[in-house]
Amino acid sequence: MGQLDGKVALITGGARGQGAAEGELFAAEGATVVLADVLDEQGEKTAGGIPSADYRHLDVTSEQGWDEVTAEIVARHGRLDVLVNNAGILTAHKLVNVPFDEWSRTVAVNQTGVFLGMRAAARAMLEAGNGGSIINTSSVAGLVGIFGSTSYSATKWAVRGMTKVAAKELGPKGVRVNSIHPGYIETDMLDDVGDDREKMARSVPLRRTGQPIDIAQTALFLASEASSYITGQELVVDGGTYG
Ligand code: NAD
């Protein structure tokens, strides 16, 4: 028996990286999975390799896109049980050098995208009346101040805050809302940083960078009944760096 038997899960940014790992693990645990992204070719390929997964184009900054995707899921499957707001972009500049369009784009994807996702999913979950679990991907940059990351950190702190408000509002209806705060995780996003991996690993108490499966297992815990009394919390998955 799978931990997510009979559940329907929507995962944004699911074409690759952590989202793809979450899709694979959730499907293995019995869920019907919808992977959403803007990387259509990669998304179709990833979903094609996972039994019980489909791919849908969704730019998380689009209000209309969210309405269409959640309506389609409810029409097709009759329910939506789990949303993983995983899509995100990494941007890095010191405060005095942050270009305004970088700020706006980062807020649109990482912050507005999570707001629109929580709102659309919560509406669908409340209407179905089965409760649910919303999992928001923040970062260790949503817990401390990381040098040179004004835009990114602002959005990840916002995700942490919105999570706690939503948990209070949706708890009475059985919808739980939590955030995950990854440290260094080996994905294409980390490639963009271009830092020395060995140096990164040495700075982590557990002496390794994280893998997408480390985050997927945390998301599975938050999606499943194993965490049924946990809401409004932040789970830090960073090998002990920010303990
Ligand atoms: P990734 O770049 O491999 O994956 C991010 C995915 O989001 C990509 O598939 C991308 O196409 C998608 N995406 C970007 N903009 C989108 C949009 N407007 N609409 C829909 N999808 C969009 O990186 P990842 O590491 O798998 O990142 C997943 C999440 O984890 C992100 O929110 C990121 O900020 C967070 N995170 C990552 C790390 C790390 O070290 N990799 C650390 C902390 C937090």
PDB file of C-alpha atoms and ligand atoms in Angstrom:
ATOM      1  CA  MET A   1       0.000   0.000   0.000  1.00  0.00           C
ATOM      2  CA  GLY A   2       1.280   3.438  -0.938  1.00  0.00           C
ATOM      3  CA  GLN A   3       1.252   6.440   1.374  1.00  0.00           C
ATOM      4  CA  LEU A   4      -0.637   8.495  -1.228  1.00  0.00           C
ATOM      5  CA  ASP A   5      -3.057   5.898  -2.598  1.00  0.00           C
ATOM      6  CA  GLY A   6      -6.107   7.595  -4.160  1.00  0.00           C
ATOM      7  CA  LYS A   7      -4.621  11.094  -3.839  1.00  0.00           C
ATOM      8  CA  VAL A   8      -4.240  13.619  -6.640  1.00  0.00           C
ATOM      9  CA  ALA A   9      -1.148  15.837  -6.513  1.00  0.00           C
ATOM     10  CA  LEU A  10      -0.147  18.913  -8.523  1.00  0.00           C
ATOM     11  CA  ILE A  11       3.555  19.798  -8.549  1.00  0.00           C
ATOM     12  CA  THR A  12       4.796  23.035 -10.124  1.00  0.00           C
ATOM     13  CA  GLY A  13       8.254  23.264 -11.633  1.00  0.00           C
ATOM     14  CA  GLY A  14       7.900  19.517 -12.160  1.00  0.00           C
ATOM     15  CA  ALA A  15       9.848  19.220 -15.402  1.00  0.00           C
ATOM     16  CA  ARG A  16      13.182  18.701 -13.656  1.00  0.00           C
ATOM     17  CA  GLY A  17      15.062  18.901 -10.366  1.00  0.00           C
ATOM     18  CA  GLN A  18      13.236  18.629  -7.075  1.00  0.00           C
ATOM     19  CA  GLY A  19       9.772  18.791  -8.681  1.00  0.00           C
ATOM     20  CA  ALA A  20      10.538  15.834 -10.965  1.00  0.00           C
ATOM     21  CA  ALA A  21      11.845  13.812  -7.983  1.00  0.00           C
ATOM     22  CA  GLU A  22       8.681  14.645  -6.037  1.00  0.00           C
ATOM     23  CA  GLY A  23       6.519  13.518  -8.966  1.00  0.00           C
ATOM     24  CA  GLU A  24       8.352  10.224  -9.241  1.00  0.00           C
ATOM     25  CA  LEU A  25       8.158   9.492  -5.504  1.00  0.00           C
ATOM     26  CA  PHE A  26       4.509  10.551  -5.147  1.00  0.00           C
ATOM     27  CA  ALA A  27       3.529   8.331  -8.101  1.00  0.00           C
ATOM     28  CA  ALA A  28       5.457   5.404  -6.591  1.00  0.00           C
ATOM     29  CA  GLU A  29       3.426   5.957  -3.415  1.00  0.00           C
ATOM     30  CA  GLY A  30       0.138   5.647  -5.314  1.00  0.00           C
ATOM     31  CA  ALA A  31      -0.728   9.249  -6.241  1.00  0.00           C
ATOM     32  CA  THR A  32      -2.080  10.483  -9.534  1.00  0.00           C
ATOM     33  CA  VAL A  33       0.412  13.235 -10.386  1.00  0.00           C
ATOM     34  CA  VAL A  34       0.168  16.342 -12.540  1.00  0.00           C
ATOM     35  CA  LEU A  35       3.515  17.976 -13.272  1.00  0.00           C
ATOM     36  CA  ALA A  36       3.312  21.618 -14.333  1.00  0.00           C
ATOM     37  CA  ASP A  37       6.069  23.810 -15.749  1.00  0.00           C
ATOM     38  CA  VAL A  38       7.022  26.186 -18.538  1.00  0.00           C
ATOM     39  CA  LEU A  39       9.655  23.775 -19.912  1.00  0.00           C
ATOM     40  CA  ASP A  40       7.148  21.835 -22.005  1.00  0.00           C
ATOM     41  CA  GLU A  41       9.476  19.436 -23.812  1.00  0.00           C
ATOM     42  CA  GLN A  42      11.296  18.430 -20.633  1.00  0.00           C
ATOM     43  CA  GLY A  43       8.025  18.275 -18.695  1.00  0.00           C
ATOM     44  CA  GLU A  44       6.420  15.916 -21.228  1.00  0.00           C
ATOM     45  CA  LYS A  45       9.525  13.732 -21.130  1.00  0.00           C
ATOM     46  CA  THR A  46       9.631  13.613 -17.332  1.00  0.00           C
ATOM     47  CA  ALA A  47       5.909  12.816 -17.042  1.00  0.00           C
ATOM     48  CA  GLY A  48       6.252  10.209 -19.813  1.00  0.00           C
ATOM     49  CA  GLY A  49       8.701   8.304 -17.624  1.00  0.00           C
ATOM     50  CA  ILE A  50       6.382   8.215 -14.609  1.00  0.00           C
ATOM     51  CA  PRO A  51       3.353   5.930 -14.579  1.00  0.00           C
ATOM     52  CA  SER A  52       0.245   7.835 -13.437  1.00  0.00           C
ATOM     53  CA  ALA A  53       1.759  11.257 -14.221  1.00  0.00           C
ATOM     54  CA  ASP A  54       0.635  13.845 -16.783  1.00  0.00           C
ATOM     55  CA  TYR A  55       2.231  17.108 -17.824  1.00  0.00           C
ATOM     56  CA  ARG A  56       0.453  20.474 -18.125  1.00  0.00           C
ATOM     57  CA  HIS A  57       1.862  23.833 -19.199  1.00  0.00           C
ATOM     58  CA  LEU A  58       1.505  26.297 -16.330  1.00  0.00           C
ATOM     59  CA  ASP A  59       3.328  29.565 -15.885  1.00  0.00           C
ATOM     60  CA  VAL A  60       2.832  30.051 -12.150  1.00  0.00           C
ATOM     61  CA  THR A  61       2.638  33.828 -12.598  1.00  0.00           C
ATOM     62  CA  SER A  62      -0.599  33.468 -14.596  1.00  0.00           C
ATOM     63  CA  GLU A  63      -3.836  33.791 -12.620  1.00  0.00           C
ATOM     64  CA  GLN A  64      -5.810  32.411 -15.556  1.00  0.00           C
ATOM     65  CA  GLY A  65      -3.370  29.537 -15.970  1.00  0.00           C
ATOM     66  CA  TRP A  66      -3.894  28.470 -12.347  1.00  0.00           C
ATOM     67  CA  ASP A  67      -7.679  28.611 -12.700  1.00  0.00           C
ATOM     68  CA  GLU A  68      -7.573  26.500 -15.858  1.00  0.00           C
ATOM     69  CA  VAL A  69      -5.208  23.837 -14.526  1.00  0.00           C
ATOM     70  CA  THR A  70      -6.970  23.371 -11.178  1.00  0.00           C
ATOM     71  CA  ALA A  71     -10.409  23.317 -12.871  1.00  0.00           C
ATOM     72  CA  GLU A  72      -9.181  20.700 -15.315  1.00  0.00           C
ATOM     73  CA  ILE A  73      -7.768  18.514 -12.519  1.00  0.00           C
ATOM     74  CA  VAL A  74     -11.019  18.661 -10.535  1.00  0.00           C
ATOM     75  CA  ALA A  75     -13.102  17.961 -13.672  1.00  0.00           C
ATOM     76  CA  ARG A  76     -10.921  14.998 -14.599  1.00  0.00           C
ATOM     77  CA  HIS A  77     -10.120  13.454 -11.222  1.00  0.00           C
ATOM     78  CA  GLY A  78     -12.882  14.839  -9.002  1.00  0.00           C
ATOM     79  CA  ARG A  79     -10.423  16.143  -6.403  1.00  0.00           C
ATOM     80  CA  LEU A  80      -7.114  17.808  -5.626  1.00  0.00           C
ATOM     81  CA  ASP A  81      -5.386  16.616  -2.445  1.00  0.00           C
ATOM     82  CA  VAL A  82      -1.822  17.892  -2.619  1.00  0.00           C
ATOM     83  CA  LEU A  83      -0.182  20.978  -4.112  1.00  0.00           C
ATOM     84  CA  VAL A  84       3.585  21.350  -4.109  1.00  0.00           C
ATOM     85  CA  ASN A  85       4.494  24.950  -4.942  1.00  0.00           C
ATOM     86  CA  ASN A  86       7.986  24.080  -6.105  1.00  0.00           C
ATOM     87  CA  ALA A  87       8.587  26.300  -9.178  1.00  0.00           C
ATOM     88  CA  GLY A  88      11.164  28.977  -8.549  1.00  0.00           C
ATOM     89  CA  ILE A  89      13.996  31.002 -10.010  1.00  0.00           C
ATOM     90  CA  LEU A  90      17.283  31.964  -8.398  1.00  0.00           C
ATOM     91  CA  THR A  91      18.548  35.517  -8.793  1.00  0.00           C
ATOM     92  CA  ALA A  92      21.535  37.107  -7.095  1.00  0.00           C
ATOM     93  CA  HIS A  93      22.738  40.690  -6.834  1.00  0.00           C
ATOM     94  CA  LYS A  94      23.848  42.915  -3.996  1.00  0.00           C
ATOM     95  CA  LEU A  95      21.112  45.359  -2.931  1.00  0.00           C
ATOM     96  CA  VAL A  96      22.614  48.415  -4.628  1.00  0.00           C
ATOM     97  CA  ASN A  97      22.926  46.534  -7.931  1.00  0.00           C
ATOM     98  CA  VAL A  98      19.540  44.779  -8.095  1.00  0.00           C
ATOM     99  CA  PRO A  99      17.957  45.575 -11.465  1.00  0.00           C
ATOM    100  CA  PHE A 100      14.278  46.427 -11.015  1.00  0.00           C
ATOM    101  CA  ASP A 101      13.180  43.883 -13.628  1.00  0.00           C
ATOM    102  CA  GLU A 102      15.069  41.145 -11.759  1.00  0.00           C
ATOM    103  CA  TRP A 103      13.253  42.100  -8.562  1.00  0.00           C
ATOM    104  CA  SER A 104       9.866  42.086 -10.336  1.00  0.00           C
ATOM    105  CA  ARG A 105      10.468  38.765 -12.089  1.00  0.00           C
ATOM    106  CA  THR A 106      11.653  37.068  -8.893  1.00  0.00           C
ATOM    107  CA  VAL A 107       8.627  38.307  -6.948  1.00  0.00           C
ATOM    108  CA  ALA A 108       6.287  37.261  -9.791  1.00  0.00           C
ATOM    109  CA  VAL A 109       7.537  33.655  -9.941  1.00  0.00           C
ATOM    110  CA  ASN A 110       8.612  32.871  -6.371  1.00  0.00           C
ATOM    111  CA  GLN A 111       6.049  34.900  -4.408  1.00  0.00           C
ATOM    112  CA  THR A 112       3.014  35.713  -6.569  1.00  0.00           C
ATOM    113  CA  GLY A 113       3.233  32.207  -8.050  1.00  0.00           C
ATOM    114  CA  VAL A 114       2.969  30.653  -4.586  1.00  0.00           C
ATOM    115  CA  PHE A 115       0.105  32.985  -3.600  1.00  0.00           C
ATOM    116  CA  LEU A 116      -1.874  32.159  -6.765  1.00  0.00           C
ATOM    117  CA  GLY A 117      -1.182  28.457  -6.314  1.00  0.00           C
ATOM    118  CA  MET A 118      -2.268  28.367  -2.685  1.00  0.00           C
ATOM    119  CA  ARG A 119      -5.417  30.332  -3.496  1.00  0.00           C
ATOM    120  CA  ALA A 120      -6.428  28.164  -6.471  1.00  0.00           C
ATOM    121  CA  ALA A 121      -5.663  24.885  -4.679  1.00  0.00           C
ATOM    122  CA  ALA A 122      -7.348  25.950  -1.449  1.00  0.00           C
ATOM    123  CA  ARG A 123     -10.514  26.840  -3.346  1.00  0.00           C
ATOM    124  CA  ALA A 124     -10.531  23.428  -5.042  1.00  0.00           C
ATOM    125  CA  MET A 125      -9.741  21.596  -1.788  1.00  0.00           C
ATOM    126  CA  LEU A 126     -12.427  23.415   0.204  1.00  0.00           C
ATOM    127  CA  GLU A 127     -14.999  22.708  -2.497  1.00  0.00           C
ATOM    128  CA  ALA A 128     -14.129  19.000  -2.614  1.00  0.00           C
ATOM    129  CA  GLY A 129     -14.287  18.820   1.191  1.00  0.00           C
ATOM    130  CA  ASN A 130     -11.559  16.177   1.556  1.00  0.00           C
ATOM    131  CA  GLY A 131      -8.990  18.374   3.278  1.00  0.00           C
ATOM    132  CA  GLY A 132      -5.553  18.509   1.732  1.00  0.00           C
ATOM    133  CA  SER A 133      -1.880  19.406   2.027  1.00  0.00           C
ATOM    134  CA  ILE A 134      -0.149  22.412   0.509  1.00  0.00           C
ATOM    135  CA  ILE A 135       3.647  22.317   0.516  1.00  0.00           C
ATOM    136  CA  ASN A 136       5.506  25.515  -0.287  1.00  0.00           C
ATOM    137  CA  THR A 137       9.146  25.437  -1.301  1.00  0.00           C
ATOM    138  CA  SER A 138      11.024  28.223   0.429  1.00  0.00           C
ATOM    139  CA  SER A 139      14.779  28.030   1.106  1.00  0.00           C
ATOM    140  CA  VAL A 140      17.318  28.548   3.831  1.00  0.00           C
ATOM    141  CA  ALA A 141      17.285  32.037   2.246  1.00  0.00           C
ATOM    142  CA  GLY A 142      13.829  32.348   3.858  1.00  0.00           C
ATOM    143  CA  LEU A 143      15.304  31.810   7.335  1.00  0.00           C
ATOM    144  CA  VAL A 144      18.456  33.913   7.457  1.00  0.00           C
ATOM    145  CA  GLY A 145      19.983  36.771   5.492  1.00  0.00           C
ATOM    146  CA  ILE A 146      22.177  35.416   2.704  1.00  0.00           C
ATOM    147  CA  PHE A 147      24.666  37.902   1.252  1.00  0.00           C
ATOM    148  CA  GLY A 148      23.798  39.092  -2.257  1.00  0.00           C
ATOM    149  CA  SER A 149      20.289  37.680  -2.448  1.00  0.00           C
ATOM    150  CA  THR A 150      17.883  40.571  -1.792  1.00  0.00           C
ATOM    151  CA  SER A 151      15.233  39.593  -4.377  1.00  0.00           C
ATOM    152  CA  TYR A 152      15.423  35.849  -3.826  1.00  0.00           C
ATOM    153  CA  SER A 153      15.476  36.107  -0.022  1.00  0.00           C
ATOM    154  CA  ALA A 154      12.557  38.553   0.024  1.00  0.00           C
ATOM    155  CA  THR A 155      10.407  36.057  -1.879  1.00  0.00           C
ATOM    156  CA  LYS A 156      11.453  33.063   0.202  1.00  0.00           C
ATOM    157  CA  TRP A 157      10.726  34.917   3.482  1.00  0.00           C
ATOM    158  CA  ALA A 158       7.348  35.855   1.975  1.00  0.00           C
ATOM    159  CA  VAL A 159       6.626  32.193   1.229  1.00  0.00           C
ATOM    160  CA  ARG A 160       7.391  31.301   4.841  1.00  0.00           C
ATOM    161  CA  GLY A 161       5.027  34.031   6.068  1.00  0.00           C
ATOM    162  CA  MET A 162       2.170  33.198   3.690  1.00  0.00           C
ATOM    163  CA  THR A 163       2.450  29.561   4.712  1.00  0.00           C
ATOM    164  CA  LYS A 164       1.778  30.392   8.349  1.00  0.00           C
ATOM    165  CA  VAL A 165      -1.214  32.624   7.571  1.00  0.00           C
ATOM    166  CA  ALA A 166      -2.746  30.044   5.242  1.00  0.00           C
ATOM    167  CA  ALA A 167      -2.241  27.292   7.839  1.00  0.00           C
ATOM    168  CA  LYS A 168      -4.307  29.287  10.343  1.00  0.00           C
ATOM    169  CA  GLU A 169      -7.077  30.044   7.858  1.00  0.00           C
ATOM    170  CA  LEU A 170      -7.332  26.584   6.268  1.00  0.00           C
ATOM    171  CA  GLY A 171      -6.656  24.390   9.308  1.00  0.00           C
ATOM    172  CA  PRO A 172     -10.300  24.266  10.436  1.00  0.00           C
ATOM    173  CA  LYS A 173     -11.191  22.792   7.009  1.00  0.00           C
ATOM    174  CA  GLY A 174      -8.531  20.090   7.245  1.00  0.00           C
ATOM    175  CA  VAL A 175      -6.108  21.685   4.795  1.00  0.00           C
ATOM    176  CA  ARG A 176      -2.535  21.711   6.133  1.00  0.00           C
ATOM    177  CA  VAL A 177       0.086  24.158   4.838  1.00  0.00           C
ATOM    178  CA  ASN A 178       3.821  23.815   5.497  1.00  0.00           C
ATOM    179  CA  SER A 179       7.067  25.037   3.980  1.00  0.00           C
ATOM    180  CA  ILE A 180      10.272  23.214   3.079  1.00  0.00           C
ATOM    181  CA  HIS A 181      13.596  25.066   3.343  1.00  0.00           C
ATOM    182  CA  PRO A 182      16.244  23.316   1.252  1.00  0.00           C
ATOM    183  CA  GLY A 183      19.956  24.056   1.585  1.00  0.00           C
ATOM    184  CA  TYR A 184      22.344  23.198  -1.277  1.00  0.00           C
ATOM    185  CA  ILE A 185      20.485  20.709  -3.484  1.00  0.00           C
ATOM    186  CA  GLU A 186      22.123  19.247  -6.614  1.00  0.00           C
ATOM    187  CA  THR A 187      19.900  20.514  -9.432  1.00  0.00           C
ATOM    188  CA  ASP A 188      20.280  22.736 -12.487  1.00  0.00           C
ATOM    189  CA  MET A 189      19.593  25.698 -10.190  1.00  0.00           C
ATOM    190  CA  LEU A 190      22.759  24.992  -8.235  1.00  0.00           C
ATOM    191  CA  ASP A 191      24.649  24.736 -11.549  1.00  0.00           C
ATOM    192  CA  ASP A 192      23.605  28.333 -12.185  1.00  0.00           C
ATOM    193  CA  VAL A 193      25.391  29.420  -9.005  1.00  0.00           C
ATOM    194  CA  GLY A 194      28.587  27.895 -10.378  1.00  0.00           C
ATOM    195  CA  ASP A 195      30.171  27.503  -6.944  1.00  0.00           C
ATOM    196  CA  ASP A 196      32.732  24.906  -5.961  1.00  0.00           C
ATOM    197  CA  ARG A 197      30.727  21.794  -4.992  1.00  0.00           C
ATOM    198  CA  GLU A 198      33.425  20.327  -2.764  1.00  0.00           C
ATOM    199  CA  LYS A 199      33.706  23.586  -0.871  1.00  0.00           C
ATOM    200  CA  MET A 200      29.918  23.651  -0.485  1.00  0.00           C
ATOM    201  CA  ALA A 201      29.875  20.079   0.812  1.00  0.00           C
ATOM    202  CA  ARG A 202      32.654  20.831   3.323  1.00  0.00           C
ATOM    203  CA  SER A 203      30.583  23.691   4.776  1.00  0.00           C
ATOM    204  CA  VAL A 204      27.670  21.339   5.566  1.00  0.00           C
ATOM    205  CA  PRO A 205      27.732  19.479   8.919  1.00  0.00           C
ATOM    206  CA  LEU A 206      26.601  16.260   7.168  1.00  0.00           C
ATOM    207  CA  ARG A 207      29.476  16.833   4.675  1.00  0.00           C
ATOM    208  CA  ARG A 208      27.476  16.502   1.469  1.00  0.00           C
ATOM    209  CA  THR A 209      25.231  18.579  -0.742  1.00  0.00           C
ATOM    210  CA  GLY A 210      21.585  17.474  -0.855  1.00  0.00           C
ATOM    211  CA  GLN A 211      19.939  15.453  -3.607  1.00  0.00           C
ATOM    212  CA  PRO A 212      16.441  16.050  -5.053  1.00  0.00           C
ATOM    213  CA  ILE A 213      15.280  12.851  -3.323  1.00  0.00           C
ATOM    214  CA  ASP A 214      16.122  14.416   0.078  1.00  0.00           C
ATOM    215  CA  ILE A 215      13.513  17.086  -0.632  1.00  0.00           C
ATOM    216  CA  ALA A 216      11.067  14.664  -2.267  1.00  0.00           C
ATOM    217  CA  GLN A 217      11.046  12.486   0.859  1.00  0.00           C
ATOM    218  CA  THR A 218      10.329  15.541   3.011  1.00  0.00           C
ATOM    219  CA  ALA A 219       7.511  16.566   0.659  1.00  0.00           C
ATOM    220  CA  LEU A 220       6.094  13.032   0.828  1.00  0.00           C
ATOM    221  CA  PHE A 221       6.090  13.219   4.620  1.00  0.00           C
ATOM    222  CA  LEU A 222       4.212  16.534   4.511  1.00  0.00           C
ATOM    223  CA  ALA A 223       1.785  15.249   1.851  1.00  0.00           C
ATOM    224  CA  SER A 224       0.983  12.041   3.708  1.00  0.00           C
ATOM    225  CA  GLU A 225      -0.949  11.128   6.837  1.00  0.00           C
ATOM    226  CA  ALA A 226       2.394  10.691   8.629  1.00  0.00           C
ATOM    227  CA  SER A 227       2.324  14.472   9.208  1.00  0.00           C
ATOM    228  CA  SER A 228      -1.399  14.751   9.930  1.00  0.00           C
ATOM    229  CA  TYR A 229      -0.912  16.952  13.058  1.00  0.00           C
ATOM    230  CA  ILE A 230       1.666  19.273  11.502  1.00  0.00           C
ATOM    231  CA  THR A 231       0.688  22.579   9.922  1.00  0.00           C
ATOM    232  CA  GLY A 232       2.183  26.073   9.620  1.00  0.00           C
ATOM    233  CA  GLN A 233       5.679  24.684  10.101  1.00  0.00           C
ATOM    234  CA  GLU A 234       8.987  25.055   8.329  1.00  0.00           C
ATOM    235  CA  LEU A 235      11.068  21.960   7.689  1.00  0.00           C
ATOM    236  CA  VAL A 236      14.726  22.760   7.123  1.00  0.00           C
ATOM    237  CA  VAL A 237      16.482  20.202   4.893  1.00  0.00           C
ATOM    238  CA  ASP A 238      20.044  21.461   4.672  1.00  0.00           C
ATOM    239  CA  GLY A 239      22.319  18.876   6.272  1.00  0.00           C
ATOM    240  CA  GLY A 240      22.438  20.892   9.493  1.00  0.00           C
ATOM    241  CA  THR A 241      23.925  24.127   8.128  1.00  0.00           C
ATOM    242  CA  TYR A 242      21.444  26.544   9.674  1.00  0.00           C
ATOM    243  CA  GLY A 243      20.678  24.635  12.872  1.00  0.00           C
TER     244      GLY A 243
HETATM  245  P1  NAD B   1      15.361  23.837 -11.007  1.00  0.00           P
HETATM  246  O1  NAD B   1      15.804  25.106 -11.639  1.00  0.00           O
HETATM  247  O2  NAD B   1      15.897  22.554 -11.510  1.00  0.00           O
HETATM  248  O3  NAD B   1      13.762  23.711 -11.014  1.00  0.00           O
HETATM  249  C1  NAD B   1      12.903  24.812 -10.970  1.00  0.00           C
HETATM  250  C2  NAD B   1      11.756  24.535 -11.931  1.00  0.00           C
HETATM  251  O4  NAD B   1      10.832  25.646 -11.857  1.00  0.00           O
HETATM  252  C3  NAD B   1      12.236  24.450 -13.404  1.00  0.00           C
HETATM  253  O5  NAD B   1      11.731  23.284 -14.014  1.00  0.00           O
HETATM  254  C4  NAD B   1      11.671  25.708 -14.027  1.00  0.00           C
HETATM  255  O6  NAD B   1      11.340  25.596 -15.401  1.00  0.00           O
HETATM  256  C5  NAD B   1      10.402  25.923 -13.170  1.00  0.00           C
HETATM  257  N1  NAD B   1       9.895  27.282 -13.309  1.00  0.00           N
HETATM  258  C6  NAD B   1      10.596  28.457 -13.290  1.00  0.00           C
HETATM  259  N2  NAD B   1       9.768  29.485 -13.522  1.00  0.00           N
HETATM  260  C7  NAD B   1       8.528  28.967 -13.693  1.00  0.00           C
HETATM  261  C8  NAD B   1       7.241  29.532 -13.953  1.00  0.00           C
HETATM  262  N3  NAD B   1       7.083  30.865 -14.117  1.00  0.00           N
HETATM  263  N4  NAD B   1       6.171  28.709 -14.015  1.00  0.00           N
HETATM  264  C9  NAD B   1       6.324  27.365 -13.866  1.00  0.00           C
HETATM  265  N5  NAD B   1       7.502  26.768 -13.632  1.00  0.00           N
HETATM  266  C10 NAD B   1       8.593  27.569 -13.547  1.00  0.00           C
HETATM  267  O7  NAD B   1      15.746  24.007  -9.466  1.00  0.00           O
HETATM  268  P2  NAD B   1      15.291  23.202  -8.148  1.00  0.00           P
HETATM  269  O8  NAD B   1      16.466  23.167  -7.255  1.00  0.00           O
HETATM  270  O9  NAD B   1      14.609  21.910  -8.479  1.00  0.00           O
HETATM  271  O10 NAD B   1      14.260  24.259  -7.523  1.00  0.00           O
HETATM  272  C11 NAD B   1      13.023  23.891  -6.943  1.00  0.00           C
HETATM  273  C12 NAD B   1      12.691  24.844  -5.821  1.00  0.00           C
HETATM  274  O11 NAD B   1      13.632  24.693  -4.743  1.00  0.00           O
HETATM  275  C13 NAD B   1      12.733  26.333  -6.184  1.00  0.00           C
HETATM  276  O12 NAD B   1      11.630  27.000  -5.606  1.00  0.00           O
HETATM  277  C14 NAD B   1      14.022  26.819  -5.536  1.00  0.00           C
HETATM  278  O13 NAD B   1      14.003  28.211  -5.255  1.00  0.00           O
HETATM  279  C15 NAD B   1      14.089  25.955  -4.308  1.00  0.00           C
HETATM  280  N6  NAD B   1      15.428  25.818  -3.716  1.00  0.00           N
HETATM  281  C16 NAD B   1      16.449  25.224  -4.407  1.00  0.00           C
HETATM  282  C17 NAD B   1      17.701  25.076  -3.802  1.00  0.00           C
HETATM  283  C18 NAD B   1      18.875  24.385  -4.484  1.00  0.00           C
HETATM  284  O14 NAD B   1      19.987  24.411  -3.941  1.00  0.00           O
HETATM  285  N7  NAD B   1      18.700  23.761  -5.646  1.00  0.00           N
HETATM  286  C19 NAD B   1      17.900  25.562  -2.496  1.00  0.00           C
HETATM  287  C20 NAD B   1      16.842  26.167  -1.824  1.00  0.00           C
HETATM  288  C21 NAD B   1      15.596  26.281  -2.456  1.00  0.00           C
END
